[in-house]
Structure formats: structure tokens, C-alpha cells
XYZ file of C-alpha atoms in Angstrom:
370
model
C 15.885 19.846 6.199
C 15.759 17.017 8.724
C 12.466 15.319 9.579
C 11.717 13.813 12.965
C 10.815 10.134 13.218
C 9.547 8.862 16.555
C 10.197 5.217 17.438
C 9.364 2.755 20.181
C 10.653 -0.808 20.461
C 8.808 -3.992 21.398
C 9.812 -4.084 25.073
C 6.909 -3.863 27.522
C 6.213 -4.121 31.221
C 3.105 -4.131 33.423
C 1.278 -0.867 32.925
C 3.088 -0.144 29.685
C 1.858 -2.409 26.904
C 2.266 -1.977 23.153
C -0.990 -0.043 22.834
C 0.257 2.397 25.447
C 3.516 2.753 23.546
C 1.717 3.299 20.230
C -0.364 5.993 21.897
C 2.723 7.832 23.086
C 4.528 7.505 19.756
C 1.735 9.047 17.720
C 1.289 11.823 20.276
C 4.997 12.645 20.282
C 5.062 12.479 16.471
C 2.414 15.176 16.256
C -0.940 13.605 15.479
C -2.360 16.253 17.815
C -1.071 18.974 15.496
C -3.278 17.733 12.667
C -6.555 19.656 12.460
C -9.080 16.842 12.837
C -12.139 18.735 14.077
C -15.091 17.854 11.804
C -12.648 16.541 9.179
C -13.227 13.390 7.141
C -10.172 11.260 7.877
C -9.132 8.431 5.568
C -7.093 5.776 7.360
C -5.268 4.041 4.500
C -4.487 0.447 5.397
C -4.000 -2.968 3.776
C -6.648 -5.380 5.088
C -4.569 -8.478 4.293
C -5.244 -11.141 1.694
C -7.032 -14.130 3.298
C -4.437 -16.714 4.324
C -1.797 -14.056 4.968
C -1.559 -13.358 8.705
C 1.120 -10.661 8.709
C -1.293 -7.717 8.462
C -1.581 -5.145 11.252
C -3.728 -6.234 14.188
C -7.053 -4.373 14.406
C -6.321 -3.575 18.081
C -3.708 -1.024 17.037
C -6.050 0.500 14.489
C -8.837 0.868 17.065
C -6.596 2.987 19.270
C -5.780 5.308 16.359
C -9.461 5.548 15.423
C -10.428 6.464 18.986
C -7.781 9.174 19.215
C -9.076 10.733 16.005
C -12.663 10.644 17.258
C -11.628 12.245 20.561
C -10.345 15.204 18.534
C -13.596 15.526 16.603
C -12.486 13.733 13.433
C -14.629 11.421 11.317
C -12.395 8.418 10.551
C -12.945 5.458 8.275
C -10.686 2.660 7.040
C -10.040 2.430 3.328
C -8.136 0.780 0.509
C -8.543 0.517 -3.251
C -9.305 -2.662 -5.157
C -6.436 -4.748 -6.484
C -5.380 -4.958 -10.100
C -4.886 -8.710 -9.928
C -7.860 -11.044 -9.665
C -8.339 -12.158 -6.049
C -10.286 -11.631 -2.833
C -9.808 -7.853 -2.908
C -10.455 -7.138 -6.581
C -14.019 -5.894 -6.074
C -15.687 -4.067 -3.206
C -17.940 -6.963 -2.153
C -15.117 -9.463 -1.690
C -12.828 -6.720 -0.390
C -15.276 -5.780 2.376
C -15.778 -9.439 3.296
C -12.010 -9.862 3.519
C -11.723 -6.846 5.810
C -14.462 -8.202 8.056
C -12.907 -11.674 8.188
C -9.576 -10.215 9.254
C -11.134 -8.195 12.064
C -11.552 -4.788 10.466
C -15.172 -4.241 11.432
C -17.110 -1.681 13.443
C -17.088 -3.815 16.597
C -13.307 -4.273 16.581
C -12.079 -0.897 15.283
C -15.004 1.452 16.060
C -15.395 2.762 12.511
C -16.534 1.629 9.085
C -14.679 0.412 6.007
C -15.182 2.135 2.652
C -13.528 0.839 -0.528
C -12.100 3.957 -2.129
C -12.479 3.201 -5.850
C -15.962 1.726 -5.871
C -17.480 -1.611 -6.735
C -15.035 -2.702 -9.452
C -12.234 -0.176 -9.142
C -13.483 2.314 -11.728
C -14.444 5.146 -9.347
C -11.473 7.534 -9.441
C -10.490 11.174 -9.674
C -7.622 12.465 -11.755
C -5.162 14.626 -9.833
C -2.828 16.748 -11.927
C 0.839 16.487 -10.930
C 2.724 16.741 -14.278
C 5.712 14.673 -13.224
C 8.333 12.605 -15.052
C 6.072 9.592 -15.642
C 2.589 10.650 -14.544
C 0.631 13.730 -15.552
C -2.758 12.799 -14.128
C -2.780 10.327 -11.236
C -5.918 8.195 -10.954
C -6.749 8.153 -7.235
C -9.698 6.393 -5.605
C -12.474 8.969 -5.275
C -13.128 8.381 -1.587
C -9.474 9.063 -0.749
C -9.287 12.047 -3.105
C -12.353 13.567 -1.450
C -11.118 13.111 2.138
C -9.810 16.026 4.171
C -6.996 14.185 5.956
C -5.081 11.011 5.157
C -3.352 8.881 7.768
C -1.393 5.911 6.475
C -1.166 2.853 8.721
C 1.518 0.671 7.180
C 2.828 -2.837 7.703
C 6.554 -2.514 7.014
C 7.920 -5.599 5.236
C 9.802 -6.769 2.169
C 8.336 -6.526 -1.316
C 9.237 -8.388 -4.474
C 8.676 -5.408 -6.789
C 9.733 -2.429 -4.670
C 12.271 -3.970 -2.284
C 10.196 -3.057 0.759
C 6.669 -1.948 1.399
C 6.016 0.924 3.786
C 4.315 4.309 3.728
C 5.136 5.176 0.107
C 3.947 1.807 -1.216
C 0.740 1.921 0.843
C -0.004 5.470 -0.289
C 1.168 5.452 -3.907
C 0.178 2.036 -5.160
C -2.519 1.482 -2.546
C -4.481 4.662 -3.272
C -4.397 4.254 -7.034
C -7.600 3.061 -8.644
C -7.319 -0.083 -10.761
C -6.662 2.123 -13.759
C -3.999 3.906 -11.738
C -2.431 0.618 -10.686
C -2.332 -0.417 -14.334
C -0.512 2.822 -15.156
C 2.084 2.108 -12.485
C 2.579 -1.578 -13.223
C 2.459 -1.717 -16.978
C 3.801 -0.008 -20.074
C 1.771 -2.431 -22.199
C -1.887 -2.894 -22.927
C -4.007 -5.556 -21.217
C -4.249 -9.054 -22.610
C -7.145 -11.491 -22.748
C -6.949 -15.026 -21.350
C -9.609 -16.492 -23.577
C -9.736 -19.775 -21.655
C -11.231 -17.889 -18.708
C -13.715 -15.907 -20.793
C -17.355 -16.833 -20.028
C -18.839 -14.632 -22.778
C -20.605 -12.318 -20.323
C -19.917 -9.243 -22.459
C -19.081 -6.958 -19.530
C -15.688 -6.014 -20.990
C -17.289 -5.220 -24.348
C -19.867 -3.017 -22.660
C -17.242 -1.135 -20.614
C -14.601 -0.593 -23.310
C -14.695 3.134 -24.202
C -13.002 2.600 -27.576
C -15.091 -0.417 -28.724
C -11.819 -2.336 -28.996
C -13.199 -5.634 -27.628
C -15.332 -8.014 -29.657
C -16.120 -11.726 -29.679
C -14.149 -14.113 -31.862
C -15.657 -17.078 -33.688
C -15.711 -19.071 -30.442
C -17.556 -16.228 -28.679
C -14.515 -15.366 -26.608
C -13.463 -11.791 -25.974
C -10.567 -10.470 -28.036
C -8.803 -7.089 -28.077
C -8.150 -5.014 -31.183
C -4.852 -3.363 -30.240
C -5.179 -0.797 -33.031
C -8.110 0.628 -31.062
C -7.046 -0.218 -27.483
C -5.766 2.777 -25.478
C -4.669 0.737 -22.445
C -7.189 2.309 -20.064
C -7.717 -0.910 -18.073
C -11.501 -0.766 -17.973
C -11.673 -4.372 -19.134
C -9.363 -5.450 -16.304
C -11.465 -3.545 -13.781
C -14.802 -4.881 -14.992
C -13.964 -8.561 -15.623
C -15.188 -10.733 -12.735
C -13.522 -13.919 -14.021
C -9.867 -12.992 -14.428
C -9.959 -13.181 -18.235
C -8.814 -9.592 -18.841
C -5.372 -9.285 -17.276
C -2.774 -6.597 -16.840
C 0.722 -7.153 -18.198
C 3.174 -6.607 -15.340
C 6.091 -5.405 -17.438
C 7.185 -2.134 -15.872
C 10.837 -2.115 -14.798
C 11.338 -1.938 -11.025
C 13.028 1.478 -11.069
C 10.223 3.012 -13.146
C 7.583 1.342 -10.953
C 9.188 2.807 -7.825
C 9.311 6.267 -9.387
C 5.660 6.060 -10.447
C 4.664 5.026 -6.924
C 6.508 8.097 -5.616
C 4.600 10.300 -8.048
C 1.276 8.764 -7.051
C 2.181 9.410 -3.410
C 2.684 13.063 -4.313
C -0.806 13.114 -5.832
C -2.424 11.418 -2.821
C -0.937 13.914 -0.361
C -1.432 16.990 -2.560
C -3.284 19.671 -0.612
C -3.991 17.382 2.359
C -2.943 17.153 5.962
C -1.263 13.800 6.504
C 0.355 11.586 9.138
C 2.054 8.181 8.892
C 2.662 5.148 11.108
C 4.843 2.114 10.286
C 4.517 -1.183 12.149
C 7.755 -3.166 11.939
C 6.259 -6.485 12.988
C 6.023 -9.816 11.166
C 8.531 -8.420 8.683
C 7.858 -10.927 5.928
C 10.013 -10.933 2.786
C 7.122 -10.353 0.370
C 3.939 -8.347 -0.081
C 0.795 -8.837 2.022
C -1.103 -9.330 -1.244
C -0.009 -12.991 -1.306
C -2.320 -15.462 0.431
C 0.639 -16.633 2.562
C 3.254 -14.905 4.693
C 6.719 -16.436 4.879
C 8.935 -16.528 7.958
C 9.908 -13.014 9.061
C 13.430 -12.003 8.025
C 14.225 -10.216 11.326
C 12.597 -10.151 14.782
C 9.874 -7.594 15.426
C 11.484 -4.149 15.648
C 8.779 -1.761 16.855
C 6.526 1.117 15.795
C 7.536 4.407 14.185
C 5.557 7.522 13.227
C 6.206 10.782 11.406
C 4.596 13.547 9.399
C 7.157 12.755 6.650
C 6.535 9.432 4.865
C 9.987 9.367 3.212
C 11.893 9.948 6.441
C 9.703 7.333 8.107
C 10.401 4.695 5.457
C 14.125 5.441 5.411
C 14.358 5.194 9.203
C 12.536 1.857 9.124
C 14.860 0.502 6.426
C 17.819 1.422 8.604
C 16.256 -0.114 11.724
C 15.516 -3.388 9.931
C 19.007 -3.499 8.468
C 20.437 -3.006 11.969
C 18.399 -5.922 13.331
C 19.734 -9.515 13.352
C 18.400 -11.830 10.656
C 16.245 -14.793 11.669
C 17.850 -18.163 11.065
C 15.682 -20.256 8.777
C 14.172 -17.292 6.929
C 14.508 -16.714 3.196
C 17.703 -14.736 3.866
C 19.511 -18.006 4.487
C 18.110 -19.546 1.298
C 19.956 -17.033 -0.869
C 23.531 -17.050 0.437
C 25.273 -16.018 3.619
C 24.417 -12.430 4.520
C 27.537 -10.279 4.608
C 28.097 -7.941 7.526
C 26.429 -4.600 6.840
C 24.639 -5.879 3.734
C 21.187 -4.476 2.955
C 18.664 -7.175 3.858
C 16.020 -6.059 1.367
C 18.498 -6.062 -1.510
C 19.755 -9.457 -0.345
C 16.244 -10.910 -0.545
C 15.314 -9.103 -3.791
C 18.628 -8.437 -5.582
C 17.032 -7.170 -8.793
C 15.080 -4.429 -7.017
C 16.645 -1.250 -5.644
C 14.389 0.425 -3.109
C 16.473 3.601 -3.141
C 15.044 4.486 -6.574
C 11.649 5.206 -5.040
C 12.886 7.182 -2.048
C 15.331 9.199 -4.149
C 12.641 10.159 -6.650
C 10.106 10.961 -3.944
C 12.653 13.258 -2.349
C 13.425 14.938 -5.680
C 9.763 15.770 -6.349
C 9.138 17.183 -2.887
C 7.289 14.455 -0.990
C 9.726 14.681 1.929
C 13.341 14.028 2.868
C 15.497 11.000 3.673
C 17.358 13.036 6.297
C 15.860 12.158 9.659
C 16.359 12.423 13.387
C 15.306 9.259 15.207
C 13.718 9.996 18.578
C 13.114 7.040 20.878
C 9.933 6.950 22.959
C 9.830 4.567 25.929
């Protein structure tokens, strides 16, 4: 099978701006074929960590929202809380971050709902019985939605090579417990210097594996700990931490399996924005110089074909002098830019596994929309 990927570049002219071009791309790609009438539509997006300015502009999102509403859909923007301790690790700070970065009802014409609840513990288990994951832990709000549309900033990523539709869906829709399952083969650890003796982790541990030591600091009994991550999800002070020890190839395969769970039984549609193509994840509070000039916007009903087409488009683009590409060594002609930037990560692992388990195909036909 060959999937169609529709693409438009960054060139504009009077009467044909980038919003117009986005509108045509998503129409050509088949958003109108998705049954949206009276459907609850989750628009999965990354709201951007404060200080990082590479996230997708709300203007683009507003157009997508309005097109869904015109077809009778009920859209909302969503993401799950982060596993690491930061400005998006609980729903209160996460919502404030979204508002600060322009994702509010005035700008985008819909509301924001954090999919896995106040502290990341609100999830549903979706049975997939795959190589690494049997029950994927997906944010309840996303699991309960009728339709999922992923709106993805395509860029580099230090753990997966690049971040696109699969990363936004698989890792992004996992609850904090799900993110722990993807990132770690080990059990959480306790940074006792950050412990304030609040007792929240003790209260939330289902196995009673956490107690106070003689200094009234939380400690984990690993004979009892089952690695569920409830302590990580409930700690407001960054004392309970995940151990990021999962090998990159296994992480990529787990993300593919979580993507399978997210899309299971749902209508779905995907849009990649190849703009501000920074070398690393939007979860950092900075965004480094883009590695290539802005490429354009692509959309498809197949997230694998979409990601593969975007990889190829970025690799065909000229590198930007002064970016991190030049810090490594001279880029050889035809060399993969994402592998050049992150040589220990092989992005093909994720796409290959996603293809094997039936998420989509890497075979695509690129159709240019003017």
C-alpha cells in the first residue's frame, strides 16, 4: 500500500497566505472525509515549554478548529502532563503555560483540557498485547474522544531522532504512568534533598513501599515497589523521579505501540508543521537555531507516511550555517541530518516497528498543493 501525503511549501503571495495554504492542504488530505458531526474531537498538540518559542503558532490551530466546528465537530486542545518536573507536570501549571503561549479561547476558539487530570494519574488502559506493551496507559480524555487529530511541530529530538506525529501521539498521549513505562525499565528513585516531608507519595503508593527515614525523608522499599510511577505523578517538588534508562531503540518501539493504542478504534488525521526545525525537543525551555530553513506544512491520514515524508523533505533541505549541524563535523552529501545531530539515535527503529504492527506505511506519494 502507498499512502498519500499532501504538502505545501512556504512560498506565498497576496491573496494566498500560509493560512490559506494550510486550509487547502488539510482539505486535499481528506479532513472532510472524517465524520465530525456531533463528534468530540481531540486536537493533540504540544503547548510549548515556557522559554521555548518553536511551538506551532495558535493562528494555524484556530483555522483547524474553525474547520472542525463548521462540520459540526466539538473540538478541544489537549496534551498529557509531563513525566519530568516542570511547567507542564500538573494541570494547573500546564493550563497556565498553554494560556501564556496563546492557546486560549480568544485565540483558538476552543478550550484546553489536560487529558490525564490534575497530576497525571487519570488514565485508561487500552489492550494492545504488543512486543513491549500489553496495556497502554492513555490519558482518559483522549481515550474517551471520538476523533483524534494530531497537530505536530516537526523537529529533531534527542531521544527519538526526530519528533513528529508518532512522538506527539505515542509519548504525548501517555499518562505519566504511561510515559514512565516508555522511558524506563527501572523503578523510580527518590531525591531526598528535595523531599519536604509532605507525605503525598506515601499516601498515593498502592503497595505501601514508601516510608520516612530517620530524617523524615521519603524512601522507597524496592522489594515492595512495582514501578507504577504514582509517586512521580503525585510529587509536587521533584523529589520522586523517573530513571530515564530505556535504550533508544526500545523507546522508539514503545512509542509506536502507544501510538497504536491511541488510534485504536478511532478516526484520525495528522498535520506536520516543518517550521523552526530545532535540533531538540520542545520540552526544553529553550529552542536552538533551526537546522534547516522552514520547509512547509504536510498532512495525511497516515501518521507513518507523514513522518517519513517529512524526514525526507528535511533531509533534502539545505542545512543552516551556524546551527548545531556545524558543531558536530562537516555534513556529508546525502547524510541524514537527524542522525548527524543525534548519532546514537536511529529514528528508523520507530517507523519500522510502527509499520510492522499496522499503524501505517512508510511508502508514500507526495502530492504538492500550491
